[in-house]
Short mmCIF file of C-alpha atoms in Angstrom, two decimals:
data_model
loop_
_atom_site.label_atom_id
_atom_site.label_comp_id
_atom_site.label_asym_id
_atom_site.label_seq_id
_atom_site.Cartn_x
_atom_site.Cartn_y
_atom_site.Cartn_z
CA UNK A 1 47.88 -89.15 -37.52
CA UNK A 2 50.91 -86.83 -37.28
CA UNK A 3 49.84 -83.59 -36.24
CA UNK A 4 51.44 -80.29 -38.67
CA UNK A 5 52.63 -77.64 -37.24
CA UNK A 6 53.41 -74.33 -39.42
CA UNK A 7 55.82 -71.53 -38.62
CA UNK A 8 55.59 -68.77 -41.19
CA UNK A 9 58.16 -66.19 -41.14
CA UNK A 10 61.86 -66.96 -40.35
CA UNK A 11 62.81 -63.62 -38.35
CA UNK A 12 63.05 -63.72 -34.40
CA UNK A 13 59.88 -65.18 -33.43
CA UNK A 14 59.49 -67.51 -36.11
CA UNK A 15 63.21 -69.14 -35.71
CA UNK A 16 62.98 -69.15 -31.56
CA UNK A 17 59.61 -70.57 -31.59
CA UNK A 18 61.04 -73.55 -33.97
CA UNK A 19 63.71 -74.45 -31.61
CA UNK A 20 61.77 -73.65 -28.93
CA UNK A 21 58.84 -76.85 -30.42
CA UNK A 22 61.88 -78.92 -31.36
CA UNK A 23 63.18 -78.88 -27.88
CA UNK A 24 59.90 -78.98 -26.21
CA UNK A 25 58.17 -81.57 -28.31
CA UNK A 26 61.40 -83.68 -28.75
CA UNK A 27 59.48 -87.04 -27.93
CA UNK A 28 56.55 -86.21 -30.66
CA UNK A 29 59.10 -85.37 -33.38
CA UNK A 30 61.19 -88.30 -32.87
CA UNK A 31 57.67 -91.05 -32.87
CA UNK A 32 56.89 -89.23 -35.86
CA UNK A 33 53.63 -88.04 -34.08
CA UNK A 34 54.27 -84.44 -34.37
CA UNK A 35 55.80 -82.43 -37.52
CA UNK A 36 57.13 -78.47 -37.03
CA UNK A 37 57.59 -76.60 -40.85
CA UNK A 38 59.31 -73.10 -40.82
CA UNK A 39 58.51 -71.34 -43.95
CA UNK A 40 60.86 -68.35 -44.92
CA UNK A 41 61.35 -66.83 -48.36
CA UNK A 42 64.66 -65.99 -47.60
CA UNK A 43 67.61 -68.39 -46.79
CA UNK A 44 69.06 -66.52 -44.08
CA UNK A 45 68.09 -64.79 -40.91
CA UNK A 46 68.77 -61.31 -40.48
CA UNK A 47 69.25 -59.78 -37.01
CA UNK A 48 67.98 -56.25 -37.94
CA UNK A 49 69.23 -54.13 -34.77
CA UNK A 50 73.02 -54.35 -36.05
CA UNK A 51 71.70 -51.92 -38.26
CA UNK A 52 71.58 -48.87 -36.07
CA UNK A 53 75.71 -49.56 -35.90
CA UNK A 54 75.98 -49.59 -39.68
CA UNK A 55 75.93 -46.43 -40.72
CA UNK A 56 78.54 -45.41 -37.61
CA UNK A 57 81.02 -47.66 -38.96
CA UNK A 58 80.35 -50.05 -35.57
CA UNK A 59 78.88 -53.38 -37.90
CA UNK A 60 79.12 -54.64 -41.19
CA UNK A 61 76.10 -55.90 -42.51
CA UNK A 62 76.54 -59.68 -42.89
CA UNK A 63 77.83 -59.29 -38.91
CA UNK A 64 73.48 -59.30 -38.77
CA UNK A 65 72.80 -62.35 -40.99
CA UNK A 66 73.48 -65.92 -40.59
CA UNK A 67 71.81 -68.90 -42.76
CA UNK A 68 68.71 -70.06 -41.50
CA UNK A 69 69.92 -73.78 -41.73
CA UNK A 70 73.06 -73.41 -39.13
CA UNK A 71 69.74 -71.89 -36.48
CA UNK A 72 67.53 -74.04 -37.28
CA UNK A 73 67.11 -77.47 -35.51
CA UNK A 74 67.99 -80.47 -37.63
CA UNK A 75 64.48 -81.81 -36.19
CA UNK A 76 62.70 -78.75 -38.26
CA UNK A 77 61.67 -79.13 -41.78
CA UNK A 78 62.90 -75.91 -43.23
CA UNK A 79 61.32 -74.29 -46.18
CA UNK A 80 62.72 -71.98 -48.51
CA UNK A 81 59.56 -70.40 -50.20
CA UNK A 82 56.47 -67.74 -50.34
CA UNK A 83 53.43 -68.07 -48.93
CA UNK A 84 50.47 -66.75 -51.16
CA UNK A 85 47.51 -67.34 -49.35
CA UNK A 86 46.30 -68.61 -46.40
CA UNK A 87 43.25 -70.41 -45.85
CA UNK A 88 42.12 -70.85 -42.72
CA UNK A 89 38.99 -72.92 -43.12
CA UNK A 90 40.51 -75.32 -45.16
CA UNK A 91 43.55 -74.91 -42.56
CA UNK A 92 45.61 -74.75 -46.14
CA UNK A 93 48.78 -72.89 -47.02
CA UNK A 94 49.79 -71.61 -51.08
CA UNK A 95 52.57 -70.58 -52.50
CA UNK A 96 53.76 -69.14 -55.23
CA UNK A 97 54.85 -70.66 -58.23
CA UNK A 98 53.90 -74.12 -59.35
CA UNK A 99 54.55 -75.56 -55.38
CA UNK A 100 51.91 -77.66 -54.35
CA UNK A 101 49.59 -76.17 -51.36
CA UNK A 102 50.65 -77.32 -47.83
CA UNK A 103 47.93 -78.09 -44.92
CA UNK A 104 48.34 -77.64 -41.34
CA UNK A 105 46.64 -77.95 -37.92
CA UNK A 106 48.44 -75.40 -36.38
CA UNK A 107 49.31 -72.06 -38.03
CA UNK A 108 51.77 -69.56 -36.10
CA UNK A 109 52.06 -65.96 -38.37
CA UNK A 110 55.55 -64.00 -37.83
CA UNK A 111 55.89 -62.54 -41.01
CA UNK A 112 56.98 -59.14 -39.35
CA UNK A 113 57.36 -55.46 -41.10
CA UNK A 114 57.74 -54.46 -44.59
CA UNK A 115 58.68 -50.70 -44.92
CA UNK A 116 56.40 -48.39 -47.77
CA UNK A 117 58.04 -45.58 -48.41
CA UNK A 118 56.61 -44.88 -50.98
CA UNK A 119 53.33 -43.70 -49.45
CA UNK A 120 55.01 -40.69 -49.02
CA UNK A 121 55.94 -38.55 -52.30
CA UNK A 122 59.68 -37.85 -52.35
CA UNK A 123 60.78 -40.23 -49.49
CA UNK A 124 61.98 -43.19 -51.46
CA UNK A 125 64.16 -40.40 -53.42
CA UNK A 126 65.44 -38.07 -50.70
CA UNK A 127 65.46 -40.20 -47.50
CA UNK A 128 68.13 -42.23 -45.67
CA UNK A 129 67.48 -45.20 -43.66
CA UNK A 130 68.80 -47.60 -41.19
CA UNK A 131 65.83 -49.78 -41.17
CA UNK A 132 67.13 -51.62 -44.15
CA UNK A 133 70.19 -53.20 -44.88
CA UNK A 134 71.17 -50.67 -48.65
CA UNK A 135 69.30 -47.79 -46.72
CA UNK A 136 72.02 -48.38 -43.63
CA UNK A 137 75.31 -48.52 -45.83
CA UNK A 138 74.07 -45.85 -47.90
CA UNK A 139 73.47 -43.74 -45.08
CA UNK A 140 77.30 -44.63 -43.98
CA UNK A 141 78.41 -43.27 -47.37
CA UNK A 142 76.16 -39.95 -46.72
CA UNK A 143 77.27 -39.83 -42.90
CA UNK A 144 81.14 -39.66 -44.04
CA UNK A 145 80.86 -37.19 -46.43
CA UNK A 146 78.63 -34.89 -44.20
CA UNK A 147 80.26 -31.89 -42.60
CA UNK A 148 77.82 -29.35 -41.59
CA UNK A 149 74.86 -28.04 -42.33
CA UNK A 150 71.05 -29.70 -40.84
CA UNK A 151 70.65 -33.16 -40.07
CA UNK A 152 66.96 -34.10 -39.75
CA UNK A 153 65.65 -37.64 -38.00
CA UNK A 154 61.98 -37.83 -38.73
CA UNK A 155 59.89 -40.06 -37.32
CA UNK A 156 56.93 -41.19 -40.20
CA UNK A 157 54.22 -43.12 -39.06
CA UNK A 158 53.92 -45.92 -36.01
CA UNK A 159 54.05 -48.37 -35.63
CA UNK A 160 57.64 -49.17 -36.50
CA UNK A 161 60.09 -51.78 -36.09
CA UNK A 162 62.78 -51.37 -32.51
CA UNK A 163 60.58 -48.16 -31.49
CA UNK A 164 63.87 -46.87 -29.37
CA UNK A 165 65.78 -46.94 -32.07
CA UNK A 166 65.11 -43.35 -33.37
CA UNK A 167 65.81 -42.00 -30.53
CA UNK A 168 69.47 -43.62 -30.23
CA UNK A 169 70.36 -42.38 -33.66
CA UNK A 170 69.78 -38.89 -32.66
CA UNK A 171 72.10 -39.97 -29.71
CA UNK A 172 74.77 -41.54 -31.29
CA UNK A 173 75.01 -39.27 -34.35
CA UNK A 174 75.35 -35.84 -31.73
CA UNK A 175 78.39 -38.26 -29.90
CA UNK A 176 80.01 -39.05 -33.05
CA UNK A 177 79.59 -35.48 -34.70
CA UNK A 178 81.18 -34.48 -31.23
CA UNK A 179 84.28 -36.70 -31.80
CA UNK A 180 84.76 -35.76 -34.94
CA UNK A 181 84.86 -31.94 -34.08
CA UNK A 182 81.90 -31.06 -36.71
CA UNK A 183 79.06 -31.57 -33.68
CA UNK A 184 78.78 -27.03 -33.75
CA UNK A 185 78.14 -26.83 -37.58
CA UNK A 186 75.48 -29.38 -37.94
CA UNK A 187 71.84 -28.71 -36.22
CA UNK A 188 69.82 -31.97 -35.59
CA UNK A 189 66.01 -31.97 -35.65
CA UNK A 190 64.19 -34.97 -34.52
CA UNK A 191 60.71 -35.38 -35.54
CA UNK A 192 57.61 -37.18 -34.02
CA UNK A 193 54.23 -37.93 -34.91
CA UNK A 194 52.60 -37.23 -32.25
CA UNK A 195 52.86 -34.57 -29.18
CA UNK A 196 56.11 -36.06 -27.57
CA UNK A 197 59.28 -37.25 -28.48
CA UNK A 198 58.15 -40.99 -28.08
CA UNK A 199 54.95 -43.07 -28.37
CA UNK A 200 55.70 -44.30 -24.52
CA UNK A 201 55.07 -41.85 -22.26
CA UNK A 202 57.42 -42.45 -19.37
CA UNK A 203 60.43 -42.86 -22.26
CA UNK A 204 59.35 -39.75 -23.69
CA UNK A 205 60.20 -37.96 -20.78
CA UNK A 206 63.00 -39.23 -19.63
CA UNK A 207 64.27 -38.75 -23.41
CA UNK A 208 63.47 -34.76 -23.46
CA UNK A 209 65.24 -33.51 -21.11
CA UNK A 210 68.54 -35.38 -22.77
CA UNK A 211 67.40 -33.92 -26.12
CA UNK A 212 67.89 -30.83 -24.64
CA UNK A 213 70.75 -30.91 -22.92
CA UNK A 214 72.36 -32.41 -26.34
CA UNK A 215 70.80 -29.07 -27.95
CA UNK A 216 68.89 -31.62 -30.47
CA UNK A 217 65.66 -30.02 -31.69
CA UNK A 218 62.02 -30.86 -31.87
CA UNK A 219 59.25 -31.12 -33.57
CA UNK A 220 56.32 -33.34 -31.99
CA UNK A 221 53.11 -33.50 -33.69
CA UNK A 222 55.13 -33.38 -37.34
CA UNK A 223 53.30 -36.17 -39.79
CA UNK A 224 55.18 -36.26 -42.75
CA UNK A 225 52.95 -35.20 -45.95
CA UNK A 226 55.76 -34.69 -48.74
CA UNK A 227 59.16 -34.07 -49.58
CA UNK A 228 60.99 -32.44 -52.04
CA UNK A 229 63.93 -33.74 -53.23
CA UNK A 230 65.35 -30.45 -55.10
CA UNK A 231 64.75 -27.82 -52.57
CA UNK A 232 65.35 -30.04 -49.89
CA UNK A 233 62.33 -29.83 -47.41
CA UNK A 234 60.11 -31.95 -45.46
CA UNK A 235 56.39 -30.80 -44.90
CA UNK A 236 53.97 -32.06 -42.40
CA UNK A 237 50.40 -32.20 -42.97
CA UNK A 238 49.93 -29.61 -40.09
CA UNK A 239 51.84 -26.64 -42.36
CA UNK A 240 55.39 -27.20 -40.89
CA UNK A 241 58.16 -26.89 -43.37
CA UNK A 242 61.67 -28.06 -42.76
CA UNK A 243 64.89 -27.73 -44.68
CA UNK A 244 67.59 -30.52 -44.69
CA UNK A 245 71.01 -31.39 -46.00
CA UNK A 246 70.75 -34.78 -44.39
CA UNK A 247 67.28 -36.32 -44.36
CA UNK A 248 67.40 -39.95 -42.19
CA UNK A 249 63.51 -41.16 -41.95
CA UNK A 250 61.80 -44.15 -40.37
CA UNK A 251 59.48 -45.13 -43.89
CA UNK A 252 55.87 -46.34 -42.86
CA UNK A 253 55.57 -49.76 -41.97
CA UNK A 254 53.24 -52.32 -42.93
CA UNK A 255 52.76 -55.95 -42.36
CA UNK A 256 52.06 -58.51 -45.33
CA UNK A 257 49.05 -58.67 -47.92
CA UNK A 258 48.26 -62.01 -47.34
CA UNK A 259 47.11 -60.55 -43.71
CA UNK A 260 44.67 -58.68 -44.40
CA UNK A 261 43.69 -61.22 -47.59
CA UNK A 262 42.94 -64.00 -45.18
CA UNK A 263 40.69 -61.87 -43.07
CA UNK A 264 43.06 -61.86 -40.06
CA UNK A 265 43.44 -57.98 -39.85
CA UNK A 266 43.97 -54.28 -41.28
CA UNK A 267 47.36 -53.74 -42.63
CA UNK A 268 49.38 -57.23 -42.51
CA UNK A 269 49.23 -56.97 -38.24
CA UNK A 270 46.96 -59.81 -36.98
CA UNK A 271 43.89 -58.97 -34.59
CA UNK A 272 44.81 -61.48 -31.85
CA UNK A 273 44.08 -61.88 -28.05
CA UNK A 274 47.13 -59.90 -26.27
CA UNK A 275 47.71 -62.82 -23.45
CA UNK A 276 47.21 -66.12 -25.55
CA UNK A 277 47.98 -64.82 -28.78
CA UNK A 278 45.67 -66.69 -30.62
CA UNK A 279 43.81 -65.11 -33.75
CA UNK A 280 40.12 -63.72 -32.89
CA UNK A 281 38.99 -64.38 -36.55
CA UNK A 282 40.20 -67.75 -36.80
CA UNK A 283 41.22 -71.21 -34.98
CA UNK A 284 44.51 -72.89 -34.43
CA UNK A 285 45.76 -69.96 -35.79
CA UNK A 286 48.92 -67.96 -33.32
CA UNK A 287 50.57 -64.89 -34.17
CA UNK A 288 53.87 -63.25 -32.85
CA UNK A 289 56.42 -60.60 -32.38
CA UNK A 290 54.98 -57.52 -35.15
CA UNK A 291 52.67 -59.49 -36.89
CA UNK A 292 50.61 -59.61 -33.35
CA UNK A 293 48.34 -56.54 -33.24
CA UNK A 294 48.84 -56.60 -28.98
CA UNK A 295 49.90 -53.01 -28.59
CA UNK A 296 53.31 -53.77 -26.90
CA UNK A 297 56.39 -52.76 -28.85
CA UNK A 298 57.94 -54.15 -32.29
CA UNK A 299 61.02 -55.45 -30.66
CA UNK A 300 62.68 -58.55 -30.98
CA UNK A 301 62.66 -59.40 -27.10
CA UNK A 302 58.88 -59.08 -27.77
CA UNK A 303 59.07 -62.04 -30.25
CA UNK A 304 60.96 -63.74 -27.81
CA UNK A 305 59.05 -63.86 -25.04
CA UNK A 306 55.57 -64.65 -27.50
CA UNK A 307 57.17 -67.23 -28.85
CA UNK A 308 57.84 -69.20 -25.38
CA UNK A 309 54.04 -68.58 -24.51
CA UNK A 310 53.02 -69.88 -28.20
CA UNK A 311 55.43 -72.96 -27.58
CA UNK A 312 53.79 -73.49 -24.29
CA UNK A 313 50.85 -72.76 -25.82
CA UNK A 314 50.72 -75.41 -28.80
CA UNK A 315 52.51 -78.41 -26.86
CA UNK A 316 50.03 -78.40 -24.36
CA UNK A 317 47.01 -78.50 -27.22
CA UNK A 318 49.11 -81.17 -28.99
CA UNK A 319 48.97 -83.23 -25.69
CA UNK A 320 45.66 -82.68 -25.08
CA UNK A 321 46.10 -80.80 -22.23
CA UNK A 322 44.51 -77.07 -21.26
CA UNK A 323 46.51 -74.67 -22.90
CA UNK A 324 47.31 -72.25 -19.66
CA UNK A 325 50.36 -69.70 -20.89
CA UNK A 326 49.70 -66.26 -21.46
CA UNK A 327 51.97 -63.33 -22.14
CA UNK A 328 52.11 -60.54 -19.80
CA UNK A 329 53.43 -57.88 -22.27
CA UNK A 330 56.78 -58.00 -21.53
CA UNK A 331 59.55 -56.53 -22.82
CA UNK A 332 62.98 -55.32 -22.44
CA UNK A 333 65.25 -52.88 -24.42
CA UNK A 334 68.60 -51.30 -24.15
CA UNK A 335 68.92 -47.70 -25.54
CA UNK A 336 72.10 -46.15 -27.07
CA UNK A 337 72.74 -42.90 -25.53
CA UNK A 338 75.61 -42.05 -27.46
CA UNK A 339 78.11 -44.05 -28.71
CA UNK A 340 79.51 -45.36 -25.16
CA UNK A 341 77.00 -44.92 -22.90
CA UNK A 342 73.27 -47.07 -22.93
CA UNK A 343 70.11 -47.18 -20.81
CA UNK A 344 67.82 -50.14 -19.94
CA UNK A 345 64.19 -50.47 -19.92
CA UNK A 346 62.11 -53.49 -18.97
CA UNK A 347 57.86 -53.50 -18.49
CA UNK A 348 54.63 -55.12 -19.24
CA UNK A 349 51.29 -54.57 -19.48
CA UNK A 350 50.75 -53.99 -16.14
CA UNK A 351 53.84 -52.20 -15.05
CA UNK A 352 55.21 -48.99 -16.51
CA UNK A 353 59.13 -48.62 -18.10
CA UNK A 354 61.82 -46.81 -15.77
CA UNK A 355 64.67 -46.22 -18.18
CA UNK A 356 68.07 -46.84 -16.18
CA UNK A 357 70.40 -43.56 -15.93
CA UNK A 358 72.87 -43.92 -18.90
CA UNK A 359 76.22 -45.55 -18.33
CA UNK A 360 79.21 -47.08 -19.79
CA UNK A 361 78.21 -50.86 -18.46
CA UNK A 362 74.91 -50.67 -19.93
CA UNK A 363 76.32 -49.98 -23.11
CA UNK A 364 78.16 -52.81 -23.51
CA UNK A 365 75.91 -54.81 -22.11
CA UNK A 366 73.74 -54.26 -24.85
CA UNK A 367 76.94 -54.75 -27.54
CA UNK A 368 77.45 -58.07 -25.59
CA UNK A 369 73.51 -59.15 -26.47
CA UNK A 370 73.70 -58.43 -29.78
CA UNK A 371 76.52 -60.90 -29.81
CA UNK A 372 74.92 -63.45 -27.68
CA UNK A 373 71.83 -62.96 -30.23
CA UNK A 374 72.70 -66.32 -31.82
CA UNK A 375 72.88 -68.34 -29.14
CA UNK A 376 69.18 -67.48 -28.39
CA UNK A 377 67.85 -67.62 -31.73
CA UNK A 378 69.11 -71.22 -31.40
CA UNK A 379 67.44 -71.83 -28.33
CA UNK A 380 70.58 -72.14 -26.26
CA UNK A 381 69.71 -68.91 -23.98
#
């Protein structure tokens, strides 16, 4: 009986973990023993980081997208569709349409973020984002034309996709300003949930004291409740009102209905064991890279690394052997410090992140894996 297994989601984790099974299983899916489905309502893969460049003039958006059918391995049966509901009792996958339903024995969930802003009244109107691929060229467009005045970066609600990545537009936009000659009549707030400039601690304050010496403001501890659109202000539930010409947000995330429909967890993130990965409300069931509720960053080096240990993982169950991989929480990240000049971090769950001192080589060392992106998302690195 060939065993099924089902990738949902198409985005980092989803895509490595495929080539990852077709590499690592290669004598299964060859005997016809074994059978790997990727499932991805979108024909191409997006590399969302590029982003942060597009608004900068660094990237064009398709330099972040590539078809899902050059990544993919020709040993992967790729589908182009929607899930609509998962059933994990009768192990049984929908979708929408007239398609008929699709069964599996192993079900691995990386159906990442979805951005809502409209749970906040006035955002979708008035804010600018790079977290999307029309909110990052319309916030080139707005970036161009902007010459002075207050340019606010507020942070609104966590967690959110590439968690550095506020802080490195606040970075880059005071280095470009700076080149440009405008940097003395604009004023850049950057706003934070919470009572420091970044959910990590340790990043936080390495990041303040560069905030400062950049003269960009503060304003921890702002939760977004509203914004108006015609008198141009941002209010936080705790009474703080700010005025903008140039409002660039990161909308509230959430993960996918059918999450939360199938009993799996609160707000599309799965409730999962943080070392195996594995679902606690249901069997044979993984989850990776944002859809895993695991506490560790949404960053695509954090789908990378799950999605060796689920690969691990699911070839040793299909060869009936104990499943002994875990994932230590690691991760790694390069942050923009301007727009020549990067620093590194790299931790787990165990040990704490040391950001690098900014420097020219780290900066293009991060350029240089955004390039070499492809290669892993094939598997090749």
């Amino acid at each position: 009986m060939t065993e099924h297994v089902v990738i949902v989601g198409g985005g980092t984790g989803g895509t490595v973990l495929a080539n990852d099974l077709a590499d690592r299983l290669e004598p299964e899916l060859d005997a016809g023993d074994v059978r790997v489905t990727l499932v991805n309502d979108d024909p191409d893969h997006v590399y969302k980081p590029v982003w942060l460049y597009v608004p900068f003039g660094q990237r064009e958006p398709d330099d972040g997208r590539r078809a899902l059918d050059d990544l993919v391995d020709d040993a992967i049966d790729l589908r182009i569709d929607r899930v609509s509901d998962i059933d994990t009792e009768a192990r049984r996958l929908r979708f929408r349409g007239n398609s008929p339903p699709v069964s599996y024995d192993h079900l691995v969930l990386a159906t990442g973020s979805t951005l809502e802003p409209d749970r906040i009244p006035g955002l979708a109107e008035a804010g600018h984002d790079y977290y999307s691929e029309s909110g990052a060229t319309d916030l080139r467009d707005e970036l161009l034309a902007f010459t002075d005045g207050d340019l606010v970066l507020s942070v609104i609600g966590t967690p959110h996709m590439c968690p550095a990545a506020p802080l490195e537009f606040v970075f880059m936009a005071d280095d470009w300003l700076r080149e440009r000659g405008l940097r003395e009549d604009v004023d850049i707030t950057y706003t934070y949930p919470i009572q420091r400039v970044h959910g990590n601690p340790h990043i936080a304050e390495w990041a303040r004291p560069l905030m400062e010496e950049r003269d960009i403001r503060t304003e921890t501890f702002f939760n977004a409740e509203a914004i108006d659109p015609e008198t141009e202000t941002i209010t936080s539930m705790e009474g703080t009102e700010l005025e903008y010409d140039l409002l660039v947000t990161i909308p509230p995330h959430a993960g996918v209905d059918l999450i939360e429909e199938a009993g799996l967890g609160d707000d599309g993130w799965v409730d999962v064991d943080r070392h195996t990965l594995e679902a606690e409300a249901a069997e044979n069931v993984y989850a990776l890279g944002d859809t895993a509720d695991t506490g560790v960053p949404n960053a695509g080096s954090v789908a990378h690394y799950q999605a060796g240990v689920v690969g691990q993982r699911l070839a040793s169950k299909i060869r009936g052997r104990p499943a002994t991989a875990t994932y230590d929480g690691k991760t790694l990240c390069f942050i923009e410090t301007g727009m020549d000049a990067a620093s590194f971090v790299e931790f787990d769950y165990e040990k704490p992140p040391s950001p690098a001192p900014p420097s020219e080589k780290l900066h293009w060392s991060k350029l240089a894996y955004n390039e070499s992106y492809w290669l892993t998302a094939r598997g090749l690195l």
